[in-house]
Coordinates of C-alpha atoms in Angstrom, one line a residue:
Chain A
M62 CA 0.0 0.0 0.0
D63 CA 2.6 2.5 1.0
H64 CA 4.8 1.6 -2.0
P65 CA 3.8 4.5 -4.2
V66 CA 4.2 7.0 -1.3
N67 CA 7.7 5.7 -0.8
Q68 CA 8.4 6.1 -4.5
T69 CA 7.4 9.8 -4.4
N70 CA 9.4 10.3 -1.3
I71 CA 12.5 9.0 -3.0
Q72 CA 11.9 11.1 -6.1
Q73 CA 11.4 14.1 -3.9
A74 CA 14.6 13.4 -2.0
M75 CA 16.5 13.0 -5.3
L76 CA 15.2 16.3 -6.6
D77 CA 16.2 18.0 -3.4
Q78 CA 19.6 16.5 -3.6
Q79 CA 19.9 17.7 -7.2
K80 CA 18.8 21.2 -6.2
S81 CA 21.2 21.5 -3.3
D82 CA 24.0 20.2 -5.5
Q83 CA 23.1 22.8 -8.1
R84 CA 23.0 25.6 -5.5
R85 CA 26.3 24.6 -4.1
K86 CA 27.8 24.5 -7.5
H87 CA 26.5 28.0 -8.4
I88 CA 27.9 29.4 -5.2
L89 CA 31.2 27.7 -5.7
N90 CA 31.5 29.0 -9.3
L91 CA 30.7 32.5 -8.3
V92 CA 33.3 32.4 -5.5
L93 CA 35.9 31.0 -7.9
L94 CA 35.1 33.7 -10.5
A95 CA 35.4 36.4 -7.9
L96 CA 38.8 35.0 -6.8
L97 CA 40.0 34.9 -10.4
L98 CA 38.9 38.5 -11.0
I99 CA 40.9 39.9 -8.0
A100 CA 43.7 37.3 -8.1
P101 CA 46.2 39.5 -10.1
A102 CA 46.2 42.0 -7.2
V103 CA 47.9 39.3 -5.1
I104 CA 49.6 36.9 -7.4
Y105 CA 52.0 37.6 -10.3
P106 CA 49.7 37.8 -13.4
V107 CA 52.1 35.9 -15.7
F108 CA 52.0 32.9 -13.3
L109 CA 48.2 33.1 -13.2
M110 CA 48.1 33.1 -17.0
K111 CA 50.3 30.0 -17.1
I112 CA 47.8 28.2 -14.9
L113 CA 44.9 29.4 -16.9
C114 CA 46.4 28.2 -20.2
F115 CA 47.2 24.8 -18.8
A116 CA 43.8 24.7 -17.2
L117 CA 42.1 25.3 -20.5
F118 CA 44.4 22.6 -22.1
A119 CA 43.3 20.1 -19.4
V120 CA 39.6 21.1 -19.7
A121 CA 39.9 20.4 -23.5
F122 CA 41.6 17.1 -22.9
N123 CA 39.0 16.1 -20.3
L124 CA 36.2 16.5 -22.8
L125 CA 37.7 13.5 -24.5
L126 CA 39.0 11.4 -21.5
G127 CA 36.4 12.3 -18.9
F128 CA 33.3 12.6 -21.0
T129 CA 33.9 10.4 -24.0
G130 CA 36.2 7.8 -22.5
L131 CA 38.9 8.2 -25.1
L132 CA 42.5 8.4 -23.9
S133 CA 44.5 10.5 -26.3
F134 CA 48.3 10.4 -25.7
G135 CA 49.0 12.9 -28.4
H136 CA 47.4 16.2 -27.3
A137 CA 50.7 17.9 -27.2
A138 CA 50.5 18.0 -31.0
F139 CA 47.5 20.3 -30.9
L140 CA 48.9 22.5 -28.2
A141 CA 52.1 22.9 -30.3
T142 CA 50.3 23.4 -33.6
G143 CA 48.2 26.3 -32.1
S144 CA 51.4 27.6 -30.5
Y145 CA 53.6 27.6 -33.5
T146 CA 51.0 28.8 -35.9
T147 CA 50.1 31.8 -33.8
G148 CA 53.7 32.5 -33.1
Y149 CA 54.6 32.4 -36.8
L150 CA 51.8 34.7 -37.8
L151 CA 52.3 37.3 -35.1
S152 CA 56.1 37.3 -35.7
N153 CA 55.9 37.7 -39.5
Y154 CA 52.8 39.7 -40.2
S155 CA 52.9 42.8 -38.0
G156 CA 49.6 44.1 -39.4
L157 CA 47.8 41.2 -37.9
T158 CA 45.8 41.8 -34.7
T159 CA 46.4 39.3 -31.9
E160 CA 43.0 37.7 -31.9
M161 CA 43.4 36.9 -35.6
G162 CA 46.6 35.1 -34.9
I163 CA 44.9 33.1 -32.1
I164 CA 41.9 32.3 -34.3
V165 CA 44.1 31.0 -37.1
G166 CA 46.2 29.0 -34.6
T167 CA 43.1 27.4 -33.2
A168 CA 41.8 26.6 -36.7
A169 CA 45.1 24.9 -37.6
A170 CA 44.9 22.7 -34.5
T171 CA 41.3 21.9 -35.3
V172 CA 42.2 20.8 -38.8
L173 CA 45.0 18.6 -37.4
G174 CA 42.4 17.2 -35.0
V175 CA 40.3 16.1 -37.9
L176 CA 43.2 14.3 -39.5
F177 CA 44.1 12.6 -36.2
A178 CA 40.6 11.6 -35.5
L179 CA 40.0 10.1 -38.9
V180 CA 43.0 7.8 -38.5
A181 CA 42.9 7.0 -34.7
I182 CA 39.1 6.5 -34.5
R183 CA 39.6 3.2 -36.3
R184 CA 40.9 1.5 -33.2
Q185 CA 39.7 1.7 -29.6
G186 CA 41.0 1.7 -26.0
I187 CA 44.7 1.3 -25.6
Y188 CA 45.3 1.1 -29.3
F189 CA 43.7 4.6 -29.6
A190 CA 46.2 5.8 -27.1
M191 CA 49.2 4.3 -28.9
I192 CA 48.1 5.6 -32.3
T193 CA 47.6 9.2 -31.0
L194 CA 51.0 9.0 -29.4
A195 CA 52.6 7.8 -32.6
L196 CA 50.8 10.5 -34.7
A197 CA 51.9 13.2 -32.2
Q198 CA 55.5 11.9 -32.5
L199 CA 55.2 12.3 -36.3
V200 CA 54.1 15.9 -35.8
Y201 CA 56.9 16.4 -33.4
F202 CA 59.4 15.3 -36.0
M203 CA 57.8 17.7 -38.5
F204 CA 58.3 20.6 -36.1
V205 CA 61.9 19.6 -35.5
Q206 CA 62.6 19.7 -39.3
A207 CA 60.3 22.6 -40.4
P208 CA 62.3 25.8 -41.1
F209 CA 59.8 28.1 -39.5
T210 CA 59.8 26.6 -36.0
G211 CA 63.5 27.4 -35.2
G212 CA 64.1 23.7 -34.5
E213 CA 65.7 23.1 -31.1
D214 CA 65.9 26.8 -30.3
G215 CA 62.2 27.5 -30.7
M216 CA 60.5 30.7 -31.6
H217 CA 61.4 33.7 -29.5
G218 CA 60.2 37.3 -29.2
V219 CA 56.7 36.8 -30.5
P220 CA 55.1 40.2 -30.2
R221 CA 51.9 40.2 -28.0
G222 CA 50.5 42.9 -30.3
H223 CA 47.2 44.7 -29.9
L224 CA 43.9 43.0 -29.2
F225 CA 41.2 44.1 -31.7
G226 CA 43.9 46.5 -32.9
F227 CA 43.7 48.9 -29.9
I228 CA 44.2 47.1 -26.6
D229 CA 47.9 46.9 -25.8
L230 CA 48.6 43.4 -24.5
E231 CA 52.1 44.3 -23.4
N232 CA 50.3 45.4 -20.3
N233 CA 50.2 42.3 -18.1
L234 CA 46.8 43.2 -16.6
A235 CA 45.1 43.6 -19.9
M236 CA 46.7 40.4 -21.0
Y237 CA 45.5 38.6 -17.9
Y238 CA 41.9 39.6 -18.3
F239 CA 42.0 38.6 -21.9
V240 CA 43.4 35.2 -21.0
L241 CA 40.8 34.9 -18.3
A242 CA 38.0 35.7 -20.8
V243 CA 39.3 33.0 -23.2
F244 CA 39.6 30.5 -20.5
L245 CA 36.0 31.2 -19.3
G246 CA 34.8 31.0 -22.8
G247 CA 36.4 27.6 -23.3
Y248 CA 35.2 26.3 -19.9
L249 CA 31.6 27.4 -20.5
L250 CA 31.7 25.9 -24.0
V251 CA 32.7 22.5 -22.6
Q252 CA 30.1 22.8 -19.8
R253 CA 27.5 23.6 -22.4
V254 CA 28.6 20.7 -24.6
V255 CA 28.7 18.2 -21.7
G256 CA 25.2 19.2 -20.6
S257 CA 23.7 19.1 -24.1
P258 CA 22.0 16.0 -25.7
F259 CA 25.2 15.6 -27.6
G260 CA 27.1 15.4 -24.4
Q261 CA 24.7 12.8 -23.1
V262 CA 25.5 10.6 -26.1
L263 CA 29.2 11.0 -25.4
K264 CA 28.7 9.8 -21.9
A265 CA 26.7 6.9 -23.2
I266 CA 29.6 6.0 -25.5
K267 CA 31.9 6.2 -22.5
Q268 CA 29.8 3.9 -20.4
N269 CA 28.8 1.3 -22.9
E270 CA 29.9 1.8 -26.5
P271 CA 28.2 -1.3 -28.0
R272 CA 24.9 -0.3 -26.4
A273 CA 25.2 3.2 -27.9
V274 CA 25.8 1.6 -31.2
S275 CA 22.8 -0.7 -30.8
L276 CA 20.6 2.3 -29.9
G277 CA 21.3 3.6 -33.4
Y278 CA 23.9 6.3 -32.7
N279 CA 26.6 6.8 -35.2
V280 CA 29.2 6.4 -32.5
N281 CA 32.2 7.3 -34.7
Q282 CA 30.7 10.5 -35.8
Y283 CA 30.2 11.6 -32.2
K284 CA 33.7 10.5 -31.2
V285 CA 35.3 12.4 -34.1
L286 CA 33.3 15.5 -33.2
A287 CA 34.4 15.3 -29.6
F288 CA 38.0 14.8 -30.6
V289 CA 38.0 17.7 -33.0
M290 CA 36.5 20.0 -30.4
S291 CA 39.0 18.9 -27.9
A292 CA 41.9 19.4 -30.3
G293 CA 40.6 22.9 -31.2
L294 CA 40.4 24.0 -27.6
A295 CA 43.8 22.5 -26.9
G296 CA 45.1 24.5 -29.9
L297 CA 43.5 27.6 -28.5
A298 CA 45.3 27.0 -25.2
G299 CA 48.6 26.7 -27.1
S300 CA 47.9 29.9 -29.1
V301 CA 47.1 32.0 -26.1
K302 CA 50.1 30.5 -24.2
T303 CA 52.4 31.7 -27.0
V304 CA 51.0 35.2 -26.9
V305 CA 51.5 35.3 -23.1
F306 CA 55.1 33.9 -23.0
Q307 CA 56.0 35.3 -26.4
L308 CA 57.6 32.0 -27.3
A309 CA 56.8 28.6 -28.8
S310 CA 59.1 25.7 -28.3
L311 CA 59.5 22.0 -29.0
N312 CA 58.6 21.3 -25.3
D313 CA 55.0 21.9 -26.3
A314 CA 55.1 19.2 -28.9
H315 CA 57.0 16.6 -26.9
W316 CA 55.2 13.4 -25.6
H317 CA 56.1 14.6 -22.1
M318 CA 53.5 17.4 -22.5
S319 CA 50.8 14.8 -23.5
G320 CA 51.6 12.9 -20.4
E321 CA 51.5 16.0 -18.3
V322 CA 48.0 17.0 -19.4
I323 CA 46.8 13.5 -18.6
L324 CA 48.2 13.8 -15.1
M325 CA 46.6 17.2 -14.6
T326 CA 43.2 15.8 -15.6
L327 CA 43.5 12.5 -13.7
L328 CA 44.8 14.2 -10.6
G329 CA 42.1 16.8 -10.6
G330 CA 39.3 14.4 -11.4
T331 CA 38.3 13.0 -14.8
G332 CA 34.7 13.5 -15.7
T333 CA 34.3 16.5 -13.5
L334 CA 34.2 20.0 -15.0
L335 CA 36.4 21.6 -12.3
G336 CA 38.8 18.7 -11.9
P337 CA 41.2 19.6 -14.8
V338 CA 41.3 23.2 -13.6
V339 CA 42.3 22.1 -10.1
G340 CA 44.7 19.5 -11.5
A341 CA 46.4 22.1 -13.7
T342 CA 46.7 24.5 -10.9
F343 CA 48.2 21.9 -8.7
V344 CA 50.8 20.6 -11.2
V345 CA 51.9 24.1 -12.4
N346 CA 52.3 25.2 -8.8
L347 CA 54.2 22.0 -7.9
E348 CA 56.5 22.4 -10.8
Y349 CA 57.2 26.0 -9.9
Q350 CA 57.8 25.2 -6.2
L351 CA 60.1 22.3 -7.0
S352 CA 62.1 24.4 -9.5
Q353 CA 62.7 26.9 -6.7
G354 CA 64.0 24.4 -4.2
P355 CA 66.7 21.7 -4.0
L356 CA 64.4 19.2 -5.7
G357 CA 64.5 21.1 -9.0
D358 CA 65.8 18.1 -10.9
W359 CA 63.3 15.7 -9.4
V360 CA 60.2 17.0 -11.1
D361 CA 59.9 14.0 -13.4
P362 CA 60.2 11.2 -10.7
I363 CA 57.8 13.1 -8.5
L364 CA 55.2 13.5 -11.3
G365 CA 55.7 9.8 -12.0
A366 CA 55.1 9.0 -8.4
I367 CA 51.9 11.1 -8.3
F368 CA 50.7 9.3 -11.4
V369 CA 51.2 5.9 -9.7
L370 CA 49.6 7.1 -6.5
T371 CA 46.6 8.6 -8.3
V372 CA 46.0 5.5 -10.4
I373 CA 46.3 3.1 -7.4
A374 CA 44.7 5.1 -4.6
F375 CA 42.3 7.7 -5.8
R376 CA 41.2 7.4 -9.4
S377 CA 38.4 9.9 -8.9
G378 CA 40.9 12.7 -8.4
I379 CA 40.9 15.6 -6.0
V380 CA 37.5 17.0 -7.1
G381 CA 36.0 13.6 -7.5
E382 CA 36.9 12.6 -4.0
I383 CA 35.6 15.9 -2.6
Q384 CA 32.3 15.4 -4.4
K385 CA 32.0 12.0 -2.9
F386 CA 32.8 13.3 0.6
V387 CA 30.3 16.2 0.3
R388 CA 27.5 13.9 -0.9
K389 CA 28.1 11.6 1.9
N390 CA 28.3 14.1 4.7
M391 CA 26.2 17.0 3.7
G392 CA 23.2 15.2 2.1
Chain B
M454 CA 82.1 0.4 -57.4
S455 CA 78.7 -1.0 -58.4
M456 CA 75.7 1.1 -58.1
I457 CA 72.1 0.2 -57.3
L458 CA 69.4 2.8 -58.1
G459 CA 72.0 5.5 -58.2
V460 CA 73.4 4.6 -54.8
P461 CA 76.7 2.8 -54.2
A462 CA 76.0 -0.8 -53.3
A463 CA 78.1 -0.7 -50.2
V464 CA 76.0 2.2 -48.8
L465 CA 72.8 0.5 -49.7
F466 CA 73.8 -2.7 -48.0
G467 CA 75.3 -0.9 -45.1
Q468 CA 72.0 0.9 -44.4
L469 CA 70.1 -2.3 -45.0
L470 CA 72.2 -4.0 -42.3
L471 CA 71.6 -1.1 -39.9
G472 CA 67.9 -1.4 -40.7
I473 CA 67.9 -5.1 -39.9
I474 CA 69.7 -4.4 -36.6
N475 CA 67.2 -1.7 -35.7
G476 CA 64.5 -4.1 -36.8
A477 CA 65.8 -6.8 -34.5
F478 CA 65.4 -4.5 -31.6
Y479 CA 61.9 -3.5 -32.7
A480 CA 61.1 -7.2 -33.0
L481 CA 62.4 -8.0 -29.5
L482 CA 60.6 -5.1 -27.9
S483 CA 57.3 -5.7 -29.7
L484 CA 57.6 -9.4 -28.9
G485 CA 57.8 -8.6 -25.2
L486 CA 54.9 -6.2 -25.5
A487 CA 52.8 -8.9 -27.2
V488 CA 53.6 -11.5 -24.6
I489 CA 52.5 -9.2 -21.8
F490 CA 49.5 -8.0 -23.7
G491 CA 48.4 -11.6 -24.4
L492 CA 47.8 -12.5 -20.8
L493 CA 47.5 -9.2 -18.9
K494 CA 45.7 -7.3 -21.6
I495 CA 47.8 -4.3 -20.8
I496 CA 50.2 -2.2 -22.8
N497 CA 53.4 -1.9 -20.9
F498 CA 54.4 1.7 -21.1
A499 CA 57.4 0.9 -18.9
H500 CA 58.8 -1.3 -21.6
G501 CA 61.2 1.3 -22.9
A502 CA 62.4 1.9 -19.4
M503 CA 63.0 -1.8 -18.9
Y504 CA 65.0 -1.9 -22.1
M505 CA 67.0 1.0 -20.8
L506 CA 67.4 -0.7 -17.4
G507 CA 68.8 -3.8 -19.2
A508 CA 71.5 -1.6 -20.8
M509 CA 72.2 0.5 -17.7
V510 CA 72.5 -2.5 -15.4
T511 CA 75.0 -4.0 -17.8
V512 CA 77.2 -0.9 -17.8
I513 CA 76.8 -0.4 -14.1
M514 CA 77.7 -4.0 -13.2
F515 CA 80.8 -3.7 -15.4
D516 CA 81.9 -0.5 -13.9
A517 CA 81.2 -1.4 -10.3
M518 CA 82.0 -5.1 -10.2
G519 CA 83.8 -5.8 -13.4
I520 CA 81.1 -8.3 -14.4
N521 CA 81.7 -9.0 -18.1
Y522 CA 79.4 -9.0 -21.1
W523 CA 78.6 -12.8 -21.1
V524 CA 77.5 -12.9 -17.5
A525 CA 75.5 -9.7 -18.0
L526 CA 73.7 -11.2 -20.9
V527 CA 72.1 -13.6 -18.4
L528 CA 72.3 -11.6 -15.2
A529 CA 70.9 -8.2 -16.3
P530 CA 67.7 -9.6 -17.8
L531 CA 67.2 -11.7 -14.6
V532 CA 67.7 -8.6 -12.4
V533 CA 65.3 -6.5 -14.5
G534 CA 62.9 -9.5 -14.8
C535 CA 62.7 -9.8 -10.9
F536 CA 62.1 -6.0 -10.8
G537 CA 59.2 -6.5 -13.2
V538 CA 57.7 -9.3 -11.1
L539 CA 57.8 -7.1 -8.0
L540 CA 56.3 -4.3 -10.0
E541 CA 53.5 -6.5 -11.1
Y542 CA 52.9 -7.9 -7.7
F543 CA 52.9 -4.6 -5.8
L544 CA 51.4 -2.2 -8.3
L545 CA 49.8 -3.7 -11.4
R546 CA 47.9 -6.3 -9.5
R547 CA 46.1 -3.7 -7.5
I548 CA 44.2 -2.4 -10.5
T549 CA 43.3 -5.7 -12.2
G550 CA 39.7 -5.5 -13.4
Q551 CA 39.9 -1.7 -13.9
D552 CA 39.7 -0.1 -17.3
H553 CA 42.9 -0.9 -19.2
I554 CA 43.6 2.8 -19.6
Y555 CA 44.7 2.8 -15.9
S556 CA 47.3 0.2 -16.3
L557 CA 48.7 2.2 -19.3
L558 CA 48.8 5.2 -17.1
L559 CA 50.3 3.3 -14.2
T560 CA 53.2 1.9 -16.2
F561 CA 53.7 5.4 -17.8
G562 CA 54.1 6.8 -14.2
V563 CA 56.6 4.0 -13.4
A564 CA 58.5 4.8 -16.6
L565 CA 58.7 8.5 -15.7
M566 CA 60.0 7.6 -12.2
I567 CA 62.7 5.1 -13.3
Q568 CA 63.9 7.4 -16.1
G569 CA 63.8 10.5 -13.9
I570 CA 65.7 8.9 -11.0
L571 CA 68.4 7.4 -13.2
T572 CA 68.7 10.8 -15.1
N573 CA 69.5 12.4 -11.8
I574 CA 72.1 9.9 -10.8
F575 CA 73.8 9.3 -14.1
G576 CA 72.9 12.4 -16.3
V577 CA 71.6 12.1 -19.9
S578 CA 75.0 11.9 -21.6
G579 CA 75.8 8.5 -22.9
M580 CA 77.8 6.0 -20.8
R581 CA 80.6 4.1 -22.6
Y582 CA 80.6 0.4 -22.7
S583 CA 83.3 -1.3 -24.7
M584 CA 82.6 -4.3 -26.8
P585 CA 84.1 -7.7 -25.7
E586 CA 87.5 -8.4 -27.5
I587 CA 86.2 -11.3 -29.4
F588 CA 83.8 -9.0 -31.4
Q589 CA 86.5 -6.8 -32.8
G590 CA 86.6 -7.0 -36.6
G591 CA 84.1 -8.5 -39.0
F592 CA 83.3 -10.6 -42.1
K593 CA 84.6 -9.1 -45.3
L594 CA 81.8 -10.0 -47.8
D595 CA 81.9 -9.1 -51.5
F596 CA 79.5 -6.3 -51.3
M597 CA 79.9 -5.1 -47.7
F598 CA 81.7 -5.3 -44.4
L599 CA 79.7 -7.1 -41.6
P600 CA 81.1 -6.4 -38.1
Y601 CA 81.0 -9.5 -35.9
Y602 CA 79.0 -7.9 -33.2
R603 CA 76.2 -6.8 -35.6
A604 CA 76.0 -10.4 -36.9
W605 CA 75.9 -11.5 -33.3
V606 CA 73.0 -9.2 -32.5
I607 CA 71.0 -10.4 -35.4
F608 CA 71.7 -14.0 -34.5
M609 CA 70.8 -13.6 -30.8
A610 CA 67.6 -11.6 -31.6
L611 CA 66.4 -14.2 -34.0
L612 CA 67.3 -16.9 -31.5
V613 CA 65.3 -15.3 -28.7
C614 CA 62.4 -14.6 -31.0
F615 CA 62.3 -18.1 -32.2
G616 CA 62.7 -19.5 -28.7
T617 CA 59.8 -17.4 -27.4
W618 CA 57.6 -18.4 -30.3
F619 CA 58.5 -22.1 -29.7
M620 CA 57.9 -21.8 -25.9
I621 CA 54.5 -20.2 -26.4
E622 CA 53.3 -22.3 -29.3
K623 CA 54.8 -25.7 -28.6
T624 CA 55.3 -26.3 -24.9
K625 CA 53.1 -27.1 -21.9
L626 CA 53.8 -23.8 -20.2
G627 CA 53.0 -22.0 -23.4
S628 CA 49.7 -23.8 -23.7
Y629 CA 48.8 -22.5 -20.2
L630 CA 49.7 -19.0 -21.4
R631 CA 47.5 -19.4 -24.5
A632 CA 44.7 -20.8 -22.4
G633 CA 45.0 -17.9 -20.0
T634 CA 44.8 -15.5 -22.9
E635 CA 41.5 -17.1 -24.0
D636 CA 39.8 -17.5 -20.5
A637 CA 41.8 -16.9 -17.4
Q638 CA 38.9 -17.6 -15.1
L639 CA 38.2 -21.0 -16.5
M640 CA 41.8 -21.9 -16.2
Q641 CA 41.8 -20.9 -12.6
G642 CA 39.0 -23.3 -12.2
F643 CA 41.2 -26.1 -13.5
G644 CA 43.6 -25.4 -10.6
I645 CA 46.2 -23.4 -12.3
N646 CA 47.8 -20.6 -10.3
V647 CA 46.8 -17.7 -12.6
P648 CA 48.1 -14.8 -10.5
L649 CA 51.5 -16.5 -10.4
L650 CA 51.4 -17.1 -14.1
I651 CA 50.5 -13.4 -14.7
S652 CA 53.5 -12.3 -12.5
L653 CA 55.8 -14.6 -14.4
T654 CA 54.5 -13.5 -17.8
Y655 CA 55.1 -9.9 -17.0
G656 CA 58.5 -10.7 -15.7
F657 CA 59.3 -12.7 -18.9
G658 CA 58.1 -9.9 -21.2
V659 CA 60.2 -7.4 -19.3
M660 CA 63.2 -9.8 -19.5
I661 CA 63.1 -9.8 -23.3
A662 CA 63.2 -6.0 -23.2
A663 CA 66.1 -6.0 -20.8
F664 CA 67.9 -8.6 -23.0
A665 CA 67.5 -6.3 -25.9
G666 CA 69.0 -3.6 -23.7
V667 CA 72.1 -5.7 -23.0
L668 CA 72.5 -6.4 -26.8
A669 CA 72.2 -2.6 -27.4
A670 CA 74.8 -1.6 -24.8
P671 CA 77.9 -2.0 -26.9
I672 CA 76.5 -0.3 -30.0
Y673 CA 74.1 2.4 -28.9
S674 CA 74.6 5.2 -26.6
V675 CA 73.6 4.0 -23.1
N676 CA 71.7 6.7 -21.2
P677 CA 68.5 6.9 -19.1
V678 CA 66.4 8.3 -21.9
M679 CA 67.4 5.7 -24.6
G680 CA 64.1 3.8 -24.0
S681 CA 61.5 6.5 -24.5
N682 CA 61.9 7.3 -28.2
I683 CA 62.3 3.7 -29.3
L684 CA 59.2 2.8 -27.3
I685 CA 57.0 5.1 -29.4
V686 CA 58.3 3.6 -32.6
V687 CA 57.7 0.2 -31.2
F688 CA 54.1 1.2 -30.4
A689 CA 53.7 2.1 -34.0
V690 CA 55.2 -1.2 -35.0
V691 CA 52.7 -3.0 -32.8
V692 CA 49.8 -1.1 -34.3
I693 CA 51.0 -1.9 -37.8
G694 CA 51.5 -5.6 -37.0
G695 CA 48.5 -6.1 -34.7
M696 CA 48.9 -7.8 -31.3
G697 CA 47.4 -11.0 -32.7
S698 CA 50.4 -13.2 -33.1
I699 CA 53.9 -13.6 -31.9
A700 CA 55.2 -14.3 -35.3
G701 CA 53.5 -11.2 -36.6
A702 CA 55.2 -9.0 -34.1
I703 CA 58.6 -10.4 -35.1
I704 CA 58.1 -10.1 -38.8
T705 CA 56.7 -6.6 -38.6
G706 CA 59.6 -5.4 -36.4
L707 CA 62.2 -6.6 -38.9
L708 CA 60.3 -5.3 -41.8
M709 CA 59.9 -1.8 -40.3
G710 CA 63.6 -1.7 -39.5
V711 CA 64.4 -2.5 -43.1
I712 CA 62.0 0.2 -44.4
E713 CA 63.6 2.7 -42.1
G714 CA 67.0 1.7 -43.3
F715 CA 66.1 2.2 -46.9
T716 CA 64.5 5.6 -46.2
K717 CA 67.8 6.7 -44.7
V718 CA 69.5 6.0 -48.0
F719 CA 67.0 7.8 -50.3
Y720 CA 65.5 10.5 -48.1
P721 CA 67.3 10.8 -44.8
E722 CA 65.3 13.7 -43.3
F723 CA 62.2 11.5 -43.6
S724 CA 63.6 8.4 -41.9
S725 CA 62.5 9.1 -38.3
A726 CA 58.9 9.6 -39.6
V727 CA 58.5 6.8 -42.1
I728 CA 57.3 4.1 -39.7
F729 CA 54.6 6.4 -38.4
L730 CA 53.4 7.1 -41.9
V731 CA 53.3 3.4 -42.6
M732 CA 51.2 3.1 -39.5
V733 CA 48.7 5.7 -40.9
V734 CA 48.5 3.9 -44.2
V735 CA 48.0 0.5 -42.6
L736 CA 45.3 1.9 -40.3
L737 CA 43.4 3.4 -43.3
I738 CA 43.6 0.2 -45.3
R739 CA 43.5 -2.5 -42.7
P740 CA 42.6 -1.1 -39.3
S741 CA 43.3 -4.3 -37.4
G742 CA 46.9 -4.4 -38.5
L743 CA 48.7 -6.7 -40.9
F744 CA 48.5 -9.7 -38.6
G745 CA 45.7 -8.6 -36.3
K746 CA 42.7 -10.8 -35.7
E747 CA 40.3 -8.6 -33.8
A748 CA 38.1 -6.1 -35.7

């Protein structure tokens, strides 16, 4: 008799849960936004911009790993393509406004993303990871050989230029707020995509690909689209990074960079929106702190150890673990 | 001097030989990867690091204790193999049953650690390891000069490849391995100690990599990062060949080495990229790889 009553109770409880989750999220987001807006008053803006660039890179990567279940081991290629393209354009065409350089850089990475996706999508799981790694290595060799990249030396002295032709980006504060705007744009785009019906299909593919196929979805099309979007955003991160630091180098294209973005995402929490941001903040800070101290040469082994610990002990990452904790203790 | 396709024959055969040597290393490494993949269903990202460890252990044992090449040929793979067994027991085992992505990431982290620690101790510049006396000199053939040691490498690589193939396809232990590949749970039901088998398999795969490392020590520059670039090439080789068969891994490895060698003659700038391009072409035409079975 009381079965239906129970049912509605449970539904009500779930709705309440969702609402309080939502409210908490909104408050958290507003607080974080406020912090980001006043941060340059306290912290050196260039350092903040570095964090934001890598955070955008990790957010882009997470669209693929966290929400589609595809592990790309070649995302450095997109970062570097955005980086080199923008660097080349801004260095050689002084008439070009900064945002045009960034847009073209992003477009170049997107095109590369299409090429990668069409090849790599043919295999799944760990093969996908190996193929993207190999393709990225191919791109790396191309950048080593290409005349315009400056080879081992990299590309230096890229002018920051003027945004829309009249905002001087040599000013670090102006630069900071521009980077913040780009980051927020990327973040909100991913949030929108993940929440859309398209994003739901991506999650379905992640959880059970054969079932998504049997439901009639053209799974490969969805995967390619997600991949291309992720590649484009990674390229955007690279383009902006080049403008900030005024240099593009082979480091951006190296497999080490692909590994680093995986670590950022994993450590922060795959499949959460905020996770990659937290992870990127953590890793960039850690690398900076280590480089200042006596452990400067030990960055790699320490990153490796964090990798191992994260995989073994807390796969949900920092944000994932906090979410679990909050749900358990705060209803 | 005779010319072939506008290239002196000696140059062509010389590069062909270097290609076969590189191919032998690709074959050994992809063989180890395939053995591990067969039973554990994981891609061992630490494989390059194990190859490097094999070479480093050889050099260190010689410098510290005067242990010669012949002993190292047996001892170094054993040491690294034991390390692999411990690694499997203490780390990899903890994530069995999880998505295979995690084991890839775990072994990647391990590789970063090993490589980073050794870089801090020994630096990235190459360490010298002199070839045993007996390998000085070489065969003077009509068309080229074949150093003894290169011949030895090819011979040993083929021997290990054949031995492994024989063990897996023709022996009792190999039949357990193959059965485990098909259905580990059922085999456990027949009373076979599957966890032990898994540890030993991982150790064995790693041993092959370390053995390749010992072979490489006298001819390649021995340093802590020697394993990372070759590993990516081997990944491409594995994608090209498919993980389906042991023989496939061996043949593909040798073939890719030869292709790379020829590219060095005709278009040197392109030689480090050619294997990756072959991979792209193979994926477009035959996604499961040349010898792959799965779709």
